Coordinates of C-alpha atoms and ligand atoms in Angstrom, one line a residue:
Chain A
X1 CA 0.0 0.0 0.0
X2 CA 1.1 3.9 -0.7
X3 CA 0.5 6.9 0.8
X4 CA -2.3 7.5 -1.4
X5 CA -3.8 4.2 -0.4
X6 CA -3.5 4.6 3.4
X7 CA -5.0 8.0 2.9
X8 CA -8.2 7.3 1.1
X9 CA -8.5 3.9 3.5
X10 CA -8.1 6.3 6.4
X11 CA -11.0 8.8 4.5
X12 CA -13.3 5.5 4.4
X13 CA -12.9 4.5 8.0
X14 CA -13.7 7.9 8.9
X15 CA -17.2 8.1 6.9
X16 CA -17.9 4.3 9.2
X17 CA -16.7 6.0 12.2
X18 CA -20.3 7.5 12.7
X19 CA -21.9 4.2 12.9
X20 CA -19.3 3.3 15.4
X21 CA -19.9 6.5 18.0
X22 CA -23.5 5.6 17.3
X23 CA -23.7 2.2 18.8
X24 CA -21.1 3.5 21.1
X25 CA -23.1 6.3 22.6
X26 CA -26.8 5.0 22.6
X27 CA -25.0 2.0 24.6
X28 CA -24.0 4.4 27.1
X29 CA -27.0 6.2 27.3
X30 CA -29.2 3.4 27.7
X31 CA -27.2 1.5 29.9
X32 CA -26.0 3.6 32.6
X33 CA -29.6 4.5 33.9
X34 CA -30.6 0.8 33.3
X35 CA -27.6 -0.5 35.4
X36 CA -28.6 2.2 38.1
X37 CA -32.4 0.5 37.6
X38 CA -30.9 -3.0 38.2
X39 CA -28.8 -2.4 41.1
X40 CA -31.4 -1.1 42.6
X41 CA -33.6 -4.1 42.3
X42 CA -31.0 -6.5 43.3
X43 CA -30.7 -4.8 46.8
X44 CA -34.4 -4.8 46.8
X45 CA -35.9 -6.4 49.8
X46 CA -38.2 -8.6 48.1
X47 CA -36.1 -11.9 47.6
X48 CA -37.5 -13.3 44.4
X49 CA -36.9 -9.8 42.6
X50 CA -33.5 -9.9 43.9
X51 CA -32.5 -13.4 42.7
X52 CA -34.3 -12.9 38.9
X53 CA -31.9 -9.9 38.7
X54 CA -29.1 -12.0 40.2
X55 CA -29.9 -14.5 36.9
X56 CA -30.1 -11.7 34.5
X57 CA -26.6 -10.3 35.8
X58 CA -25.1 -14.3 35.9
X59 CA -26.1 -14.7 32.4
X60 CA -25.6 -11.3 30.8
X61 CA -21.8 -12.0 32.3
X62 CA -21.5 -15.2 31.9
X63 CA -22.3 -15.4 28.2
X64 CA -20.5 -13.8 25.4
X65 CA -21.9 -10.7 24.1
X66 CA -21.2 -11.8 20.6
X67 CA -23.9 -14.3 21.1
X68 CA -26.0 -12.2 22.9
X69 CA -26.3 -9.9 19.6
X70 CA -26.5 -12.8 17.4
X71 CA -29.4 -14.2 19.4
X72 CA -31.0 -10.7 19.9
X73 CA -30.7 -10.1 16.1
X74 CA -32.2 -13.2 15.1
X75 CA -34.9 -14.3 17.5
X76 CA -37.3 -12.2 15.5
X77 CA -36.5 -13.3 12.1
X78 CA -36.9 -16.7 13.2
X79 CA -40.1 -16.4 15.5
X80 CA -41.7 -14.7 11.9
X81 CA -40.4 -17.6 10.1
X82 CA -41.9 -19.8 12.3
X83 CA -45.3 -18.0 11.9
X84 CA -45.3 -17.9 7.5
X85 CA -44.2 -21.8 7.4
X86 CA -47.6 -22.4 9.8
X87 CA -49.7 -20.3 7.9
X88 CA -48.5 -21.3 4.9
X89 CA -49.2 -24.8 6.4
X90 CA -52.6 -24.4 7.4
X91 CA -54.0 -21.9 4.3
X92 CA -54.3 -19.0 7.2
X93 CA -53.0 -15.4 6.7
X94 CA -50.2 -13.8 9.0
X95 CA -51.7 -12.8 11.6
X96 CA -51.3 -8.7 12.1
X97 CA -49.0 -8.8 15.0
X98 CA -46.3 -11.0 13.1
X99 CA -47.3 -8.9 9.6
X100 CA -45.6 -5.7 11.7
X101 CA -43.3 -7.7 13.1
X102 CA -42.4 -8.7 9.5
X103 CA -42.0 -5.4 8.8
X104 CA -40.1 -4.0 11.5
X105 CA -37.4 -6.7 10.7
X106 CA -37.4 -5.4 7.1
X107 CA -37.4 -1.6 8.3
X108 CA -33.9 0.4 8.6
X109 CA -33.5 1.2 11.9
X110 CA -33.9 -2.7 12.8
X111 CA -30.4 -3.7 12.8
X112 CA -29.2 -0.5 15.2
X113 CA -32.2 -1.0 18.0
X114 CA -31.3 -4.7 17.9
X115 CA -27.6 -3.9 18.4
X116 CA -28.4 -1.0 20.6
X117 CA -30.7 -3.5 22.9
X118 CA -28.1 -6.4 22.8
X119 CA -25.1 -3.7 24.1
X120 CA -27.4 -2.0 26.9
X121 CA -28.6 -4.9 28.4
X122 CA -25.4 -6.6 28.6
X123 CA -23.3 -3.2 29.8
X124 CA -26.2 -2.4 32.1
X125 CA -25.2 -5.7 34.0
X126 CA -22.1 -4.7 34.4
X127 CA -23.1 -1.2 35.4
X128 CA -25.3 -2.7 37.9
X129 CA -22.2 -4.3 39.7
X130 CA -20.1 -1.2 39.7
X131 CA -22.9 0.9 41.0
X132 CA -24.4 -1.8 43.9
X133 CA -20.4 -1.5 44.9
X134 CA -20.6 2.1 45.4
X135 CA -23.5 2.1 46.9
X136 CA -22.7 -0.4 49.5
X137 CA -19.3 1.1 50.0
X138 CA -20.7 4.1 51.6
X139 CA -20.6 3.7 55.4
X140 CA -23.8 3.1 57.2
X141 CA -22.7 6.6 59.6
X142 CA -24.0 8.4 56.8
X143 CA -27.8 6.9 56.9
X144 CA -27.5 7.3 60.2
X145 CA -26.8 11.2 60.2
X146 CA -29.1 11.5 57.9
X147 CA -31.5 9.8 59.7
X148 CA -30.5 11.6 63.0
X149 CA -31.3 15.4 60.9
X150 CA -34.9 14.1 59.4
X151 CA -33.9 13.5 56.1
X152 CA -36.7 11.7 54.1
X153 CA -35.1 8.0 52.5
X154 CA -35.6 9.9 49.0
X155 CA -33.6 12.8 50.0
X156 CA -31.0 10.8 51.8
X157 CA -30.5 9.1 48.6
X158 CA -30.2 11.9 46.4
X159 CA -28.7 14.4 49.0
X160 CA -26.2 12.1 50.6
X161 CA -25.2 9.1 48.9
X162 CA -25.2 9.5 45.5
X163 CA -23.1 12.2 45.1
X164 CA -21.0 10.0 47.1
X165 CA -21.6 6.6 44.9
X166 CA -20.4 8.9 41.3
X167 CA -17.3 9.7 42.9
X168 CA -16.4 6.6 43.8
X169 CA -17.3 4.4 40.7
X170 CA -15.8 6.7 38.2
X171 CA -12.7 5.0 37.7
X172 CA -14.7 1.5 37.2
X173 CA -17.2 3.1 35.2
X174 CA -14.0 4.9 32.7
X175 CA -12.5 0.7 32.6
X176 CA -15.8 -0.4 31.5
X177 CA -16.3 2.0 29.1
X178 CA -12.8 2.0 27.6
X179 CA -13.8 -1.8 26.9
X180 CA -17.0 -0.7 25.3
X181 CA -15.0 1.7 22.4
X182 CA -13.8 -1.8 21.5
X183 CA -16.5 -4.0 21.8
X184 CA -18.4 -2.3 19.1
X185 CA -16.4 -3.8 17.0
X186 CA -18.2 -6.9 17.6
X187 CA -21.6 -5.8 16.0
X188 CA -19.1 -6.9 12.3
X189 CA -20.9 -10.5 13.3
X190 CA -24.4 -9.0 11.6
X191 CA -22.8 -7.0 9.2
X192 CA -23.5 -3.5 10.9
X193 CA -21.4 -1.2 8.9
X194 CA -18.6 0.4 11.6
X195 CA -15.2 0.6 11.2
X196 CA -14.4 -3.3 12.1
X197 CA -16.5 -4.4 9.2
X198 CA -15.1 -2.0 6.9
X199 CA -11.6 -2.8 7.4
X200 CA -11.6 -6.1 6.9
X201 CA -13.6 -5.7 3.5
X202 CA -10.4 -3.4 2.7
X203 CA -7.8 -6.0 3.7
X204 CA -8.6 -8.3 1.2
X205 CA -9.7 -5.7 -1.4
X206 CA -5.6 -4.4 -0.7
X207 CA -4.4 -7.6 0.4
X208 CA -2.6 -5.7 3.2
X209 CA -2.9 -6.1 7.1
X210 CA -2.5 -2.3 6.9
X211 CA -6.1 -1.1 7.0
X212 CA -6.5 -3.1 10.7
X213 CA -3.8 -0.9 11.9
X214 CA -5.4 2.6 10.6
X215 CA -8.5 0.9 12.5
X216 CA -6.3 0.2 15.5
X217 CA -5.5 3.9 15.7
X218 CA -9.4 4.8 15.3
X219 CA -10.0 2.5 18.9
X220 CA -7.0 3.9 20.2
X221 CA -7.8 7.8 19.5
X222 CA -11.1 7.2 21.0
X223 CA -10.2 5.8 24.2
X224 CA -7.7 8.5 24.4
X225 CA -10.3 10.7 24.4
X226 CA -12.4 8.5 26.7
X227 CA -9.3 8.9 29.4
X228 CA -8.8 12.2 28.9
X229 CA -12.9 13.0 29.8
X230 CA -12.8 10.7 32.9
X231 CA -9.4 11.9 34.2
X232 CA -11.0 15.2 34.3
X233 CA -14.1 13.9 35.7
X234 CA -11.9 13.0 38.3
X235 CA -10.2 15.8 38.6
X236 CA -13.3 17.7 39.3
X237 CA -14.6 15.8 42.2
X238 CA -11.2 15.4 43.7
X239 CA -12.2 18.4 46.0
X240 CA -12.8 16.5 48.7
X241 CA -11.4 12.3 49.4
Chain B
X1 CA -39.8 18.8 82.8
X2 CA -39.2 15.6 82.3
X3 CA -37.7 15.4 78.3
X4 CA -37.0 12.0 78.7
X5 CA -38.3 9.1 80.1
X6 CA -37.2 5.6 79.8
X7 CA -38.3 2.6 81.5
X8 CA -37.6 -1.3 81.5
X9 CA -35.8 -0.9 78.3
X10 CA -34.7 -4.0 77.4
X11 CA -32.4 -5.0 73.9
X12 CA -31.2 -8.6 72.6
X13 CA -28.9 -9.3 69.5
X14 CA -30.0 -13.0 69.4
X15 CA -29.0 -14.3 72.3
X16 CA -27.2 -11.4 73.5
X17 CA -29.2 -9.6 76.4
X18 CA -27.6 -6.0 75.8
X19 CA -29.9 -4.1 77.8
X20 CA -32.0 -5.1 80.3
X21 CA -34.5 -3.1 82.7
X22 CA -32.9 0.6 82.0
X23 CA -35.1 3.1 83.5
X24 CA -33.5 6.7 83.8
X25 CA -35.2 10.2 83.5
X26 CA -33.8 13.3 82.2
X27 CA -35.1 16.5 83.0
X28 CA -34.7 19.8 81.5
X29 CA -31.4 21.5 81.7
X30 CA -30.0 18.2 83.1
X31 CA -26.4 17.0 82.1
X32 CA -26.4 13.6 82.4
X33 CA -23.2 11.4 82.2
X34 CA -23.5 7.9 81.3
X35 CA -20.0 5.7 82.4
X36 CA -19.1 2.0 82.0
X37 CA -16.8 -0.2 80.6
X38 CA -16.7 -0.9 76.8
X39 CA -19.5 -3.4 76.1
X40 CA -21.8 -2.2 78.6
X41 CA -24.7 -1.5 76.2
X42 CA -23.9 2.4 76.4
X43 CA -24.3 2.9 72.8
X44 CA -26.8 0.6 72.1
X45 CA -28.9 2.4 74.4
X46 CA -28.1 5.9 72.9
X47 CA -29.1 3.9 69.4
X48 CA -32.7 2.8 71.1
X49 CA -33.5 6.5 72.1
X50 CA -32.6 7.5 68.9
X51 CA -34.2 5.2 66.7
X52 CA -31.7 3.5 64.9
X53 CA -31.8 1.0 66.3
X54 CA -35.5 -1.8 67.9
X55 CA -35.8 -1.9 71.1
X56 CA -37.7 -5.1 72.3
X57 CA -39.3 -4.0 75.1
X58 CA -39.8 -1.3 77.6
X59 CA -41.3 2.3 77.6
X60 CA -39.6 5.7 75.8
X61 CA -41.1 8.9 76.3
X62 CA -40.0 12.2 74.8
X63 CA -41.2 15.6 75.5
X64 CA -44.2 14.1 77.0
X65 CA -44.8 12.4 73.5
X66 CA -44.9 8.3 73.6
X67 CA -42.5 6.8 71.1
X68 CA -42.2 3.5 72.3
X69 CA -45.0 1.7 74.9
X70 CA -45.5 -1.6 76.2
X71 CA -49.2 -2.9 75.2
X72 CA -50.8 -5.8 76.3
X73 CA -46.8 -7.1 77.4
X74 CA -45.4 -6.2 73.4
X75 CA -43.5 -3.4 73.1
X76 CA -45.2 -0.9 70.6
X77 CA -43.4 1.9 68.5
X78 CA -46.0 4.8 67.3
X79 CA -46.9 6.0 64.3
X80 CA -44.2 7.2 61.8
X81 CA -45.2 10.8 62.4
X82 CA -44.6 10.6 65.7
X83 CA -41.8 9.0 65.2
X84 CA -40.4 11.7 63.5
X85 CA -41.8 14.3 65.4
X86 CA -39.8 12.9 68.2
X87 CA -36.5 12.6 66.3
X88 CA -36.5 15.8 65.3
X89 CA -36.3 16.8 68.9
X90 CA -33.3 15.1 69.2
X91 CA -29.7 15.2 68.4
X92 CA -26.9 12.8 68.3
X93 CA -23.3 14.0 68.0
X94 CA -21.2 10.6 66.6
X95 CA -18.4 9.1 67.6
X96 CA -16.9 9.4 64.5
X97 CA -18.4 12.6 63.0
X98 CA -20.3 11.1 60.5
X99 CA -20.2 14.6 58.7
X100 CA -20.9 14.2 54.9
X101 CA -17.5 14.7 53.2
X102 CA -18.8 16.2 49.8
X103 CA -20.6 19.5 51.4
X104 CA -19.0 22.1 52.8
X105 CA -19.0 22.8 56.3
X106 CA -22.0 25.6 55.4
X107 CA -23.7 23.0 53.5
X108 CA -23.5 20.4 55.9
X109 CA -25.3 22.4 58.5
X110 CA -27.6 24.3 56.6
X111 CA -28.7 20.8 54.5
X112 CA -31.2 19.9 57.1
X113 CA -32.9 23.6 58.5
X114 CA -33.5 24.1 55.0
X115 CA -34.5 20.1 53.8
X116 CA -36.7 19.7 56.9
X117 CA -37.5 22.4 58.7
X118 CA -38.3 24.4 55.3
X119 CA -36.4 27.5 56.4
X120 CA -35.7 30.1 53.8
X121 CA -31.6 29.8 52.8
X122 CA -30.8 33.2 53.7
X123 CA -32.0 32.4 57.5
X124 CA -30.6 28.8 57.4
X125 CA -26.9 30.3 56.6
X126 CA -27.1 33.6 59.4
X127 CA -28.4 30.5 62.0
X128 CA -25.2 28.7 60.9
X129 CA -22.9 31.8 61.1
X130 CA -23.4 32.0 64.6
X131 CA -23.3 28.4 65.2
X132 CA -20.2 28.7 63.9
X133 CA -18.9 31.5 65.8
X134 CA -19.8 29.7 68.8
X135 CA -18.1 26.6 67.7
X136 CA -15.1 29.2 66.9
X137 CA -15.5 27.8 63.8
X138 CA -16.0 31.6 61.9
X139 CA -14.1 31.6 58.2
X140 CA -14.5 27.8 57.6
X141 CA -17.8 27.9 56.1
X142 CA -16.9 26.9 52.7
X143 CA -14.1 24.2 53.9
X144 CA -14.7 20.9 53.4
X145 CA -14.5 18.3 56.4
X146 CA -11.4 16.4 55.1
X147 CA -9.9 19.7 55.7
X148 CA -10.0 20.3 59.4
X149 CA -8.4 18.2 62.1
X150 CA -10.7 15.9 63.9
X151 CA -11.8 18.5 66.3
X152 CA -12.8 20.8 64.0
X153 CA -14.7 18.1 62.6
X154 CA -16.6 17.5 65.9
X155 CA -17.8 21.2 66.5
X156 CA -19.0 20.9 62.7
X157 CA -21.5 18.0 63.9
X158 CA -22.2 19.9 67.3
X159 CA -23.2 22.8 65.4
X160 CA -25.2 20.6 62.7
X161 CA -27.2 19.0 65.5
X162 CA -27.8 22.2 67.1
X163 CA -28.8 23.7 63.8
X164 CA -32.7 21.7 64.2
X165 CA -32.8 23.5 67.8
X166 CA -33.1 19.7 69.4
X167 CA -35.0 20.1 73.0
X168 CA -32.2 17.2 74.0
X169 CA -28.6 16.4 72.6
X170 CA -26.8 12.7 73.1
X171 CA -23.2 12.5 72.6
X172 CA -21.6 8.8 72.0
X173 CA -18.1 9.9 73.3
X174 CA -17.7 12.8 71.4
X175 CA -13.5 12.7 72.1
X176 CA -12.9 9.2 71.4
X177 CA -12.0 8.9 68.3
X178 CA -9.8 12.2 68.5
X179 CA -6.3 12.9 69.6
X180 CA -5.7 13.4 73.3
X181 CA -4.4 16.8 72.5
X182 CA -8.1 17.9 70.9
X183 CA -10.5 16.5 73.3
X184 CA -10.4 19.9 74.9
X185 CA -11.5 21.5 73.0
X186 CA -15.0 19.6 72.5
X187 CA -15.2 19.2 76.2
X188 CA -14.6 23.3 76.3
X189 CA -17.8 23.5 73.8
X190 CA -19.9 21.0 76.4
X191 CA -19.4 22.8 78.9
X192 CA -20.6 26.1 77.7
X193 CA -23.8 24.5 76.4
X194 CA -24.3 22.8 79.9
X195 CA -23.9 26.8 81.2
X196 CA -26.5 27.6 78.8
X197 CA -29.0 25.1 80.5
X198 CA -29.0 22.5 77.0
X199 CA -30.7 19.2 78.0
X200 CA -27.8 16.6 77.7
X201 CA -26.9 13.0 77.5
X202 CA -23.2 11.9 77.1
X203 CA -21.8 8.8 77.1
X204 CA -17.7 8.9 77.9
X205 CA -14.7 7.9 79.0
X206 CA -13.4 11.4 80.7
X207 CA -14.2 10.6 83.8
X208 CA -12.7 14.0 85.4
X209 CA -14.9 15.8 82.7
X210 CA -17.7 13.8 83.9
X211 CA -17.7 14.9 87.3
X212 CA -17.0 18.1 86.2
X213 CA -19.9 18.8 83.7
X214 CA -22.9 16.6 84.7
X215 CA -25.1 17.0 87.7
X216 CA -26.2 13.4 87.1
X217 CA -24.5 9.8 86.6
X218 CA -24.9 6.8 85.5
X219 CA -22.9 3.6 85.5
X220 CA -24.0 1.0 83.3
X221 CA -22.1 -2.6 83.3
X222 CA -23.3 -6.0 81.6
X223 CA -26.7 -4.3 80.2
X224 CA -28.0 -2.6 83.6
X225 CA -27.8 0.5 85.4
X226 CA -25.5 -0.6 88.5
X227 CA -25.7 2.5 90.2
X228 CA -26.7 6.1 89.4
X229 CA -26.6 9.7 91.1
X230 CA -24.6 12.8 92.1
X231 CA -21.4 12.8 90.5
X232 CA -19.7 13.9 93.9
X233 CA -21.0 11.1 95.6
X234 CA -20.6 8.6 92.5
X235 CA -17.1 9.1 91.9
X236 CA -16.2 10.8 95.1
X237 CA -17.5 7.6 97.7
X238 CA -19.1 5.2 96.0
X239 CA -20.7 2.2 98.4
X240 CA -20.8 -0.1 95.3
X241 CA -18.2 -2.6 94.7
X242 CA -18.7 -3.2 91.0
X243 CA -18.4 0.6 90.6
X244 CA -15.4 1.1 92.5
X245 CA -13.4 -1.7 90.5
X246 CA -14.5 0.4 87.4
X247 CA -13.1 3.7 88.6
X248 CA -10.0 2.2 89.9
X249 CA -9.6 0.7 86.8
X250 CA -9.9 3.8 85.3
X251 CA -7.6 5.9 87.3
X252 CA -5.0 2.9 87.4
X253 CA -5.0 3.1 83.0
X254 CA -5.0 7.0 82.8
Ligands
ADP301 N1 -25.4 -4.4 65.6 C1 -25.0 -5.3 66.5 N2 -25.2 -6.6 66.3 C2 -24.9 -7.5 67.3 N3 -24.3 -7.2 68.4 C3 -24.1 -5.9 68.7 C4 -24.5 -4.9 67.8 N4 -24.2 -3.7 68.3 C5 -23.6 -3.9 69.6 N5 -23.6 -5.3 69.8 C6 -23.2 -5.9 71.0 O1 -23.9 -5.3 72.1 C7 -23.0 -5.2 73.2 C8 -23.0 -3.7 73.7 O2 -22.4 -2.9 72.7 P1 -22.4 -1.3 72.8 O3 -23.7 -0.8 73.0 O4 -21.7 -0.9 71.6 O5 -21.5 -1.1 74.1 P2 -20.7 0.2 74.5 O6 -21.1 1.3 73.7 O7 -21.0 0.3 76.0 O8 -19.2 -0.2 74.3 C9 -21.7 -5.7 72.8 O9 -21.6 -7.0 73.3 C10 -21.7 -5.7 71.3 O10 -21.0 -6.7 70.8
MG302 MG1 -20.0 2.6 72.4

């Protein structure tokens, strides 16, 4: 490859890059108030609402999120399969509910909610764990203070320990979501055009490993970025330890 | 006036009888000193009084207001306003501050006049100023509590108790957790609120302080009161044998 060849590769990546901070930030943005939703049911008092959040968290983990997209992708493709080969079976017509769903899967926002759903149900799970750790890390003398001045539970939560909780699950939160910059890259298994996808396609069409570095540097200038914003959120509660 | 009136107060964890048959009464503008060895139940009884923690059985009264009764032999609490009518006529000062580290020393006073009580900011933060200026705390309003020493720290939670104007204040040995060259200083601040007739409650280890400060002791050991009264007699000529060990103990170790 020549300079003009790494240039316009580069210029290609760039126009994929898009689709990459897409995924990348309506993960985040789903996620983070989802994983604050789930921690909060796990330390709910009610034991069976605590232990199905327990399973969703074990499995979310404890299964690869490659397969998680795959299986999110496909199950409705197949269930609307399943539901022409049985009308076509019987002499019926589609019912309405699987005609939309037809649809739906056919429409072109389909590929990004599915993706988009996969991601922020698995990162929420790991949100969950980071938050439920910050929570429970705050020392039971602050409740108790609280208590002791009449502060309602609500404001006791809002007032006293979350404010807290951020500052002290920053630096997880920044690992996790330096590991999320990357994992987009998995969404190449259904074809979802990011910068992965398209760099492969252009190291066969230049028969050079070349274009998976220039992606490399993509990832890499990102989480730079990513660092950068989280040191300084750092920074800025650092007034008091 | 009787602010507070406990009777037959009784606690278990499991099988572990913490408090059993505490009565005491404290009357307004008392200073009452609560002694013992470490274990006694001290702070577990401080915790029943102040709600953090069930008792099992037994009366509490506060201001005249029941907050805990025995009825038909189960010990009942009252209804949550009550309940929180009650607390807010207390205050606790904590061993260990318990200040919240991400407000300001302003903030952290102010946070509950203004959250609670409702009062306007502007009042909250003059009522504050001269907390402060009686805690001769003036010019570290916008510090934050990781910046002061440990008994600047305490005079921050004294004043952020005394901010709700509580009819009664408990301490749970306000000096212990500080260096022995600032426990004056919070002793200094006691004092001056016992010479401005504030109902109190403290549990500690300064026995000398003790004597000094409270018209009223009691000595707890095991989960009961062993003996209670005038701190001149108390640690002056005690008659009971359990209490002299303790105080002997105590001026042998310090
Ligand atoms: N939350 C708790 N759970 C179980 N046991 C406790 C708890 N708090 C205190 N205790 C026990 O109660 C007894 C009295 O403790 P405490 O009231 O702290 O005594 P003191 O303040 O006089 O040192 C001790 O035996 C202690 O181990
Ligand atoms: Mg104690």
């Amino acid at each position: 490859m020549n300079t003009d060849d790494i240039l316009n590769v580069s210029k290609i990546l760039l126009e994929y890059l898009p689709n990459t901070l897409k995924l990348f930030a309506l993960t985040l943005v789903f996620s983070i108030p989802l994983g604050v939703i789930v921690a909060g049911l796990k330390r709910c008092r009610f034991k069976p609402v605590s232990w199905l959040t327990n399973l969703y968290i074990l499995i979310m983990r404890g299964t690869p999120l490659m397969l998680q997209i795959v299986a999110v992708y496909y199950a409705i493709p197949m269930i609307v399969k399943g539901a022409k080969d049985s009308a076509a079976a019987s002499g019926t017509e589609l019912s309405g509910f699987m005609q939309s769903l037809d649809s739906f899967m056919r429409s072109d926002n389909y590929m990004i909610i599915m993706l988009v759903i996969a991601f922020a149900f698995n990162y929420a799970a790991y949100f969950a764990e980071i938050f439920r750790g910050g929570i429970e890390s705050i020392p039971v003398g602050q409740y108790e203070a609280a208590s002791m001045l009449g502060l309602t539970r609500r404001q006791t939560f809002f007032r006293i320990i979350m404010p807290q909780v951020i500052k002290r699950v920053i630096p997880a939160t920044s690992n996790e979501v330096i590991v999320l910059v990357k994992d987009t890259s998995l969404a190449t298994v259904i074809a979802y055009a990011e910068i992965m996808l398209k760099a492969k396609q252009m190291m066969n069409t230049y028969s050079s490993i070349i274009p998976l570095f220039i992606a490399g540097a993509f990832y890499f200038v990102m989480n730079a970025i990513v660092t950068v914003a989280f040191a300084m959120l750092e920074k800025h509660y650092n007034y008091y330890h | 006036m009787a602010i507070l009136e406990v009777e037959h107060l009784s606690k278990k964890f499991g099988a572990n009888k913490v408090l059993q048959d505490i009565s005491f009464t404290v009357s307004k503008g008392q200073v009452v000193s609560i002694i013992g060895p470490s274990g006694s139940g001290k702070s577990t009884l401080l915790r029943c009084i102040n709600q953090l923690e069930t008792a099992d059985g037994g009366s509490i009264r506060v201001c005249g207001m029941d907050m805990l009764q025995m009825i038909g032999g189960k010990a009942v609490y009252s209804k949550k306003k009550t309940l929180r009518e009650i607390r807010l006529k207390i205050g606790l000062v904590f061993q260990n501050f318990n200040l919240f580290p991400h407000m300001s020393v302003m903030q952290n006073i102010i946070e509950a006049p203004v959250r609670v009580l409702k009062k306007s900011k502007t009042e909250a933060v003059s009522d504050a100023g001269e907390l402060l200026k009686k805690m001769g705390l003036s010019g570290k309003e916008l510090s934050y509590p990781c910046e002061l020493s440990g008994g600047q720290q305490q005079r921050v939670s004294i004043a952020r108790a005394l901010a709700l104007k509580p009819e009664i204040l408990f301490f749970d040995e306000p000096t212990s957790a500080l260096d022995p060259e600032l426990t004056g200083e919070i002793l200094k601040v006691i004092k001056e609120l016992a010479e401005e007739k504030m109902t109190m409650v403290i549990v500690t280890h300064e026995m000398e302080f003790a004597r000094e400060v409270s018209n009223h002791v009691i000595f707890m050991d095991g989960g009961h009161i062993i003996e209670e009264g005038d701190p001149e007699k108390l640690f002056g000529d005690t008659q009971n044998d359990r209490t002299k060990r303790f105080l002997s103990r105590y001026k042998n170790n310090f």
